[in-house]
Short mmCIF file of C-alpha atoms in Angstrom, two decimals:
data_model
loop_
_atom_site.label_atom_id
_atom_site.label_comp_id
_atom_site.label_asym_id
_atom_site.label_seq_id
_atom_site.Cartn_x
_atom_site.Cartn_y
_atom_site.Cartn_z
CA UNK V 9 -0.01 -0.01 0.00
CA UNK V 10 2.82 2.38 0.72
CA UNK V 11 3.50 3.15 -2.95
CA UNK V 12 -0.12 4.44 -3.23
CA UNK V 13 0.39 6.74 -0.24
CA UNK V 14 3.90 8.08 -0.45
CA UNK V 15 2.71 11.47 -1.72
CA UNK V 16 0.39 11.68 1.32
CA UNK V 17 2.67 10.68 4.25
CA UNK V 18 6.37 10.78 4.75
CA UNK V 19 7.77 7.21 4.44
CA UNK V 20 9.59 7.50 7.82
CA UNK V 21 6.32 8.21 9.53
CA UNK V 22 4.62 5.12 8.02
CA UNK V 23 7.51 3.01 9.27
CA UNK V 24 7.58 4.33 12.79
CA UNK V 25 5.38 2.11 14.93
CA UNK V 26 4.60 4.96 17.32
CA UNK V 27 2.95 7.25 14.76
CA UNK V 28 -0.69 7.62 13.66
CA UNK V 29 0.48 7.06 10.09
CA UNK V 30 1.92 3.65 10.94
CA UNK V 31 -1.21 2.66 12.79
CA UNK V 32 -3.37 3.82 9.85
CA UNK V 33 -1.24 1.84 7.43
CA UNK V 34 -1.42 -1.27 9.54
CA UNK V 35 -5.23 -0.79 9.71
CA UNK V 36 -5.72 -0.70 5.96
CA UNK V 37 -3.22 -3.54 5.40
CA UNK V 38 -4.30 -5.86 8.12
CA UNK V 39 -7.78 -5.03 9.32
CA UNK V 40 -9.71 -3.06 6.71
CA UNK V 41 -11.48 -5.65 4.55
CA UNK V 42 -12.33 -3.06 1.88
CA UNK V 43 -8.69 -2.03 1.28
CA UNK V 44 -7.38 -5.59 1.66
CA UNK V 45 -9.80 -6.87 -1.06
CA UNK V 46 -8.60 -4.14 -3.44
CA UNK V 47 -5.01 -4.99 -2.69
CA UNK V 48 -5.36 -8.78 -2.95
CA UNK V 49 -7.18 -8.50 -6.32
CA UNK V 50 -4.74 -5.81 -7.50
CA UNK V 51 -7.85 -3.84 -8.48
CA UNK V 52 -6.38 -0.43 -8.23
CA UNK V 53 -8.68 1.43 -10.59
CA UNK V 54 -8.79 5.23 -10.18
CA UNK V 55 -11.94 4.90 -8.14
CA UNK V 56 -10.56 2.21 -5.77
CA UNK V 57 -7.19 4.01 -5.42
CA UNK V 58 -9.04 7.15 -4.34
CA UNK V 59 -11.15 5.05 -1.94
CA UNK V 60 -8.06 3.54 -0.31
CA UNK V 61 -6.26 6.86 -0.01
CA UNK V 62 -9.29 8.62 1.57
CA UNK V 63 -9.71 5.68 4.00
CA UNK V 64 -6.08 6.00 5.00
CA UNK V 65 -6.20 9.79 5.40
CA UNK V 66 -9.25 9.51 7.66
CA UNK V 67 -7.68 6.67 9.66
CA UNK V 68 -4.66 8.93 10.20
CA UNK V 69 -7.12 11.59 11.53
CA UNK V 70 -8.69 9.02 13.84
CA UNK V 71 -5.39 7.89 15.28
CA UNK V 72 -4.04 11.46 15.59
CA UNK V 73 -6.99 12.89 17.50
CA UNK V 74 -8.04 10.09 19.86
CA UNK V 75 -10.80 8.62 17.74
CA UNK V 76 -11.74 6.07 20.37
CA UNK V 77 -12.71 8.87 22.64
CA UNK V 78 -14.75 10.93 20.22
CA UNK V 79 -18.30 11.65 21.33
CA UNK V 80 -19.69 10.84 17.90
CA UNK V 81 -17.88 8.24 15.89
CA UNK V 82 -20.67 6.42 14.05
CA UNK V 83 -19.10 4.19 11.37
CA UNK V 84 -15.48 5.28 11.44
CA UNK V 85 -13.05 2.48 10.51
CA UNK V 86 -15.90 0.29 9.43
CA UNK V 87 -16.35 -1.51 6.08
CA UNK V 88 -18.76 1.22 4.89
CA UNK V 89 -17.68 3.54 2.22
CA UNK V 90 -15.64 6.40 3.69
CA UNK V 91 -18.34 8.79 2.54
CA UNK V 92 -20.74 7.05 4.90
CA UNK V 93 -18.46 7.33 7.97
CA UNK V 94 -20.45 9.70 10.11
CA UNK V 95 -23.94 11.04 10.10
CA UNK V 96 -25.67 11.16 6.74
CA UNK V 97 -28.08 14.12 6.30
CA UNK V 98 -29.73 13.89 2.96
CA UNK V 99 -29.99 17.14 1.04
CA UNK V 100 -28.16 19.23 3.65
CA UNK V 101 -24.63 20.37 2.84
CA UNK V 102 -23.89 23.46 4.86
CA UNK V 103 -24.06 22.21 8.41
CA UNK V 104 -21.18 21.88 10.92
CA UNK V 105 -22.58 18.77 12.63
CA UNK V 106 -20.26 17.12 15.15
CA UNK V 107 -19.64 14.08 12.92
CA UNK V 108 -20.13 14.53 9.24
CA UNK V 109 -18.52 13.61 5.93
CA UNK V 110 -20.03 14.76 2.60
CA UNK V 111 -18.66 13.60 -0.75
CA UNK V 112 -19.24 14.94 -4.27
CA UNK V 113 -20.59 12.86 -7.21
CA UNK V 114 -17.17 11.27 -7.67
CA UNK V 115 -16.93 10.11 -4.05
CA UNK V 116 -14.34 12.74 -3.13
CA UNK V 117 -14.57 14.23 0.38
CA UNK V 118 -15.75 17.80 0.14
CA UNK V 119 -16.98 18.50 3.69
CA UNK V 120 -15.44 17.31 6.95
CA UNK V 121 -17.04 18.26 10.21
CA UNK V 122 -15.74 17.10 13.61
CA UNK V 123 -16.78 20.17 15.64
CA UNK V 124 -17.28 19.76 19.47
CA UNK V 125 -16.53 16.09 19.17
CA UNK V 126 -13.92 15.63 21.89
CA UNK V 127 -10.92 15.62 19.50
CA UNK V 128 -7.52 16.22 21.15
CA UNK V 129 -4.02 16.20 19.91
CA UNK V 130 -3.21 17.35 16.37
CA UNK V 131 -4.90 17.24 12.88
CA UNK V 132 -2.21 15.69 10.61
CA UNK V 133 -0.82 17.09 7.39
CA UNK V 134 -2.50 14.25 5.52
CA UNK V 135 -5.84 16.13 5.60
CA UNK V 136 -4.23 18.43 3.12
CA UNK V 137 -4.41 15.67 0.51
CA UNK V 138 -8.25 15.87 0.50
CA UNK V 139 -7.86 18.37 -2.30
CA UNK V 140 -11.60 18.69 -3.05
CA UNK V 141 -12.41 19.87 0.43
CA UNK V 142 -14.70 22.80 0.36
CA UNK V 143 -15.73 23.07 4.09
CA UNK V 144 -13.73 22.12 7.15
CA UNK V 145 -15.25 22.38 10.73
CA UNK V 146 -13.06 21.57 13.81
CA UNK V 147 -14.18 24.10 16.35
CA UNK V 148 -14.80 23.33 19.97
CA UNK V 149 -12.21 20.68 20.50
CA UNK V 150 -8.85 20.44 22.23
CA UNK V 151 -6.52 20.70 19.33
CA UNK V 152 -3.19 22.30 19.98
CA UNK V 153 0.52 22.53 19.24
CA UNK V 154 1.21 21.29 15.66
CA UNK V 155 -1.87 21.97 13.55
CA UNK V 156 -2.38 21.94 9.80
CA UNK V 157 -2.97 25.28 8.35
CA UNK V 158 -5.45 26.09 5.65
CA UNK V 159 -3.67 26.88 2.42
CA UNK V 160 -0.57 27.94 4.43
CA UNK V 161 -2.45 30.46 6.55
CA UNK V 162 -0.43 29.55 9.59
CA UNK V 163 3.23 28.92 10.08
CA UNK V 164 5.75 28.49 12.96
CA UNK V 165 5.14 25.09 14.56
CA UNK V 166 2.14 24.46 12.31
CA UNK V 167 2.20 22.09 9.30
CA UNK V 168 0.80 22.78 5.94
CA UNK V 169 -2.47 22.05 4.10
CA UNK V 170 -1.48 23.65 0.93
CA UNK V 171 -3.77 21.64 -1.32
CA UNK V 172 -6.99 23.20 0.07
CA UNK V 173 -7.34 25.57 -2.87
CA UNK V 174 -11.18 25.28 -3.14
CA UNK V 175 -12.08 25.66 0.57
CA UNK V 176 -14.55 28.47 1.11
CA UNK V 177 -15.48 27.86 4.80
CA UNK V 178 -12.84 27.00 7.36
CA UNK V 179 -13.62 26.95 11.09
CA UNK V 180 -11.35 26.04 13.98
CA UNK V 181 -12.79 28.27 16.67
CA UNK V 182 -12.09 27.57 20.33
CA UNK V 183 -9.03 25.29 20.14
CA UNK V 184 -5.48 25.82 21.25
CA UNK V 185 -4.20 26.63 17.78
CA UNK V 186 -1.05 28.69 17.76
CA UNK V 187 1.39 30.16 15.26
CA UNK V 188 1.26 33.26 13.15
CA UNK V 189 -0.92 34.17 10.13
CA UNK V 190 1.15 33.75 6.93
CA UNK V 191 0.58 36.47 4.43
CA UNK V 192 2.01 34.65 1.40
CA UNK V 193 -0.62 31.91 1.70
CA UNK V 194 -3.43 34.38 2.07
CA UNK V 195 -2.36 36.16 -1.08
CA UNK V 196 -2.97 33.03 -3.17
CA UNK V 197 -6.36 32.16 -1.63
CA UNK V 198 -8.78 34.56 -3.30
CA UNK V 199 -11.63 32.07 -3.33
CA UNK V 200 -12.02 31.67 0.43
CA UNK V 201 -15.27 33.18 1.79
CA UNK V 202 -15.32 32.50 5.53
CA UNK V 203 -12.52 32.17 8.04
CA UNK V 204 -13.25 31.49 11.75
CA UNK V 205 -10.16 31.21 13.87
CA UNK V 206 -11.49 32.83 17.07
CA UNK V 207 -10.52 31.87 20.50
CA UNK V 208 -7.11 30.38 19.80
CA UNK V 209 -3.53 31.50 20.50
CA UNK V 210 -2.63 32.94 17.16
CA UNK V 211 0.01 35.62 17.39
CA UNK V 212 1.98 37.96 15.19
CA UNK V 213 0.81 40.91 13.10
CA UNK V 214 -2.34 41.29 11.08
CA UNK V 215 -1.18 40.50 7.54
CA UNK V 216 -1.72 43.12 4.88
CA UNK V 217 -2.17 40.39 2.31
CA UNK V 218 -5.61 39.62 3.67
CA UNK V 219 -6.92 42.58 1.61
CA UNK V 220 -6.46 40.52 -1.49
CA UNK V 221 -8.99 37.89 -0.42
CA UNK V 222 -11.63 39.52 -2.45
CA UNK V 223 -14.34 36.91 -1.89
CA UNK V 224 -14.07 37.11 1.91
CA UNK V 225 -17.40 37.46 3.64
CA UNK V 226 -16.63 36.49 7.24
CA UNK V 227 -13.40 37.03 9.11
CA UNK V 228 -13.38 36.08 12.76
CA UNK V 229 -10.11 36.37 14.62
CA UNK V 230 -11.59 37.29 17.97
CA UNK V 231 -9.73 36.49 21.14
CA UNK V 232 -6.17 35.77 19.87
CA UNK V 233 -2.87 37.56 20.40
CA UNK V 234 -2.64 39.51 17.22
CA UNK V 235 -0.65 42.82 17.27
CA UNK V 236 0.19 45.67 14.90
CA UNK V 237 -2.04 47.83 12.74
CA UNK V 238 -4.79 47.19 10.30
CA UNK V 239 -3.97 47.50 6.62
CA UNK V 240 -4.58 51.07 5.37
CA UNK V 241 -6.49 50.01 2.20
CA UNK V 242 -9.40 47.64 2.82
CA UNK V 243 -11.46 48.56 -0.27
CA UNK V 244 -10.99 45.29 -2.02
CA UNK V 245 -12.93 43.46 0.68
CA UNK V 246 -16.17 44.65 -0.87
CA UNK V 247 -18.05 41.45 0.04
CA UNK V 248 -17.01 41.43 3.74
CA UNK V 249 -20.14 41.38 6.00
CA UNK V 250 -18.58 40.54 9.32
CA UNK V 251 -15.24 41.66 10.71
CA UNK V 252 -14.56 40.35 14.19
CA UNK V 253 -11.20 41.27 15.69
CA UNK V 254 -12.12 41.71 19.44
CA UNK V 255 -9.75 40.90 22.25
CA UNK V 256 -6.35 41.05 20.59
CA UNK V 257 -3.55 43.60 20.90
CA UNK V 258 -4.04 45.60 17.67
CA UNK V 259 -3.05 49.30 17.71
CA UNK V 260 -3.14 52.33 15.40
CA UNK V 261 -6.28 53.77 14.00
CA UNK V 262 -9.31 52.53 12.12
CA UNK V 263 -8.41 53.13 8.43
CA UNK V 264 -10.71 55.51 6.60
CA UNK V 265 -10.93 53.01 3.72
CA UNK V 266 -13.10 50.96 5.97
CA UNK V 267 -15.94 53.33 5.09
CA UNK V 268 -15.91 51.80 1.58
CA UNK V 269 -16.85 48.29 2.83
CA UNK V 270 -20.37 48.60 1.52
CA UNK V 271 -21.40 45.11 2.58
CA UNK V 272 -20.16 45.33 6.25
CA UNK V 273 -22.85 44.65 8.78
CA UNK V 274 -20.90 43.74 11.93
CA UNK V 275 -17.74 45.47 13.13
CA UNK V 276 -16.20 44.25 16.37
CA UNK V 277 -12.79 45.70 17.39
CA UNK V 278 -13.45 45.86 21.14
CA UNK V 279 -10.72 45.32 23.67
CA UNK V 280 -7.68 46.16 21.61
CA UNK V 281 -5.30 49.17 21.83
CA UNK V 282 -6.73 51.11 18.92
CA UNK V 283 -6.62 54.90 19.11
CA UNK V 284 -7.37 58.18 17.35
CA UNK V 285 -10.78 59.44 16.16
CA UNK V 286 -13.42 57.81 14.12
CA UNK V 287 -13.21 59.10 10.47
CA UNK V 288 -16.14 61.25 9.43
CA UNK V 289 -16.53 59.10 6.29
CA UNK V 290 -17.92 56.32 8.44
CA UNK V 291 -21.25 58.07 8.22
CA UNK V 292 -21.39 56.49 4.72
CA UNK V 293 -21.43 52.95 6.12
CA UNK V 294 -24.46 50.74 6.81
CA UNK V 295 -23.13 48.80 9.84
CA UNK V 296 -25.86 47.33 11.99
CA UNK V 297 -23.67 46.29 14.93
CA UNK V 298 -20.57 48.04 16.23
CA UNK V 299 -18.32 47.18 19.22
CA UNK V 300 -15.57 49.73 20.00
CA UNK V 301 -15.20 49.47 23.82
CA UNK V 302 -11.87 48.85 25.53
CA UNK V 303 -9.69 50.93 23.16
CA UNK V 304 -8.11 54.35 23.26
CA UNK V 305 -10.42 56.26 20.84
CA UNK V 306 -10.92 59.94 21.43
CA UNK V 307 -13.59 62.46 20.67
CA UNK V 308 -16.93 61.45 19.14
CA UNK V 309 -18.01 58.22 17.59
CA UNK V 310 -21.08 59.87 16.04
CA UNK V 311 -20.02 59.23 12.39
CA UNK V 312 -21.66 55.86 12.95
CA UNK V 313 -24.80 57.50 14.20
CA UNK V 314 -25.02 59.62 11.06
CA UNK V 315 -25.50 56.52 8.88
CA UNK V 316 -28.82 56.45 7.03
CA UNK V 317 -29.83 53.86 9.55
CA UNK V 318 -27.83 54.07 12.89
CA UNK V 319 -26.42 50.80 14.25
CA UNK V 320 -29.00 48.68 16.13
CA UNK V 321 -26.28 47.52 18.53
CA UNK V 322 -23.53 50.06 19.39
CA UNK V 323 -21.27 49.44 22.37
CA UNK V 324 -18.44 51.83 23.25
CA UNK V 325 -16.64 53.46 26.19
CA UNK V 326 -18.77 55.88 28.19
CA UNK V 327 -16.26 58.71 27.93
CA UNK V 328 -16.76 58.96 24.22
CA UNK V 329 -19.38 61.17 22.72
CA UNK V 330 -22.13 59.06 21.18
CA UNK V 331 -25.67 60.02 20.44
CA UNK V 332 -26.98 56.62 19.39
CA UNK V 333 -25.09 54.09 21.49
CA UNK V 334 -27.10 51.21 22.86
CA UNK V 335 -24.61 50.66 25.73
CA UNK V 336 -21.39 52.10 27.11
CA UNK V 337 -18.95 50.46 29.42
#
């Protein structure tokens, strides 16, 4: 089997009996009747090769994240087709259920959801070989240390999932994910629409390259350790509806170009170290929810109040002048 998998896992990992890769290889070689039948009959058609490769990848995920202790494990490591491992919800695609695999018409995994499922440890690099993945949900677990990053979004101690070129929703909220955001990877991934990396330990500066993710609709980096300033020119993010950057260490001012984000509905920059005044051009926005508290802004925040429709939720510091705030702290 190794020759069918050498582009997925490093050979030394498959030969080391302490690794998840070794355990997954032994499983498909010795236990998995589906893979064994394909091997014994040397029936490695394109379809069967894909089947074996995906079974191996998901077995590596299982052994890397304590699969025996998952809350929902359904048919994992069973003789069922890998597309049937997990809960099957007919006709429903966009749903981060705790245990879900969805495949396309060619039986390639396109959605993997293991959110809030008692995963611990690390998600292995092998997941990056699921190159048709469109949605990836892993929030609410105990993943930490080495962690695969989406299209090289993260670096440092974090491995690479560089083949996820078609992902449009990536969620790993509330884990122990660390590392820094990698601008070069962001620059290449213009198709991504939603990134949820809130409540982790991501550090470093906010990468300017994020402004080139022109299809981005949701960016949630709340509750991390980001520092530095926001990019001065945000105009290319014309589809962005939610920008959530609360509870980091960002400084500098809110760039005036933010007023050109015509789709923006939620702006949350609370509890950072932002300063300066609110640009008068923000009166041209249509933001329904604004959170500014816990910063060092000065003067009036009334440009938001002068929108055609003032924000329905507007939370800021009490010492700032605000004629339409719903709450001050």
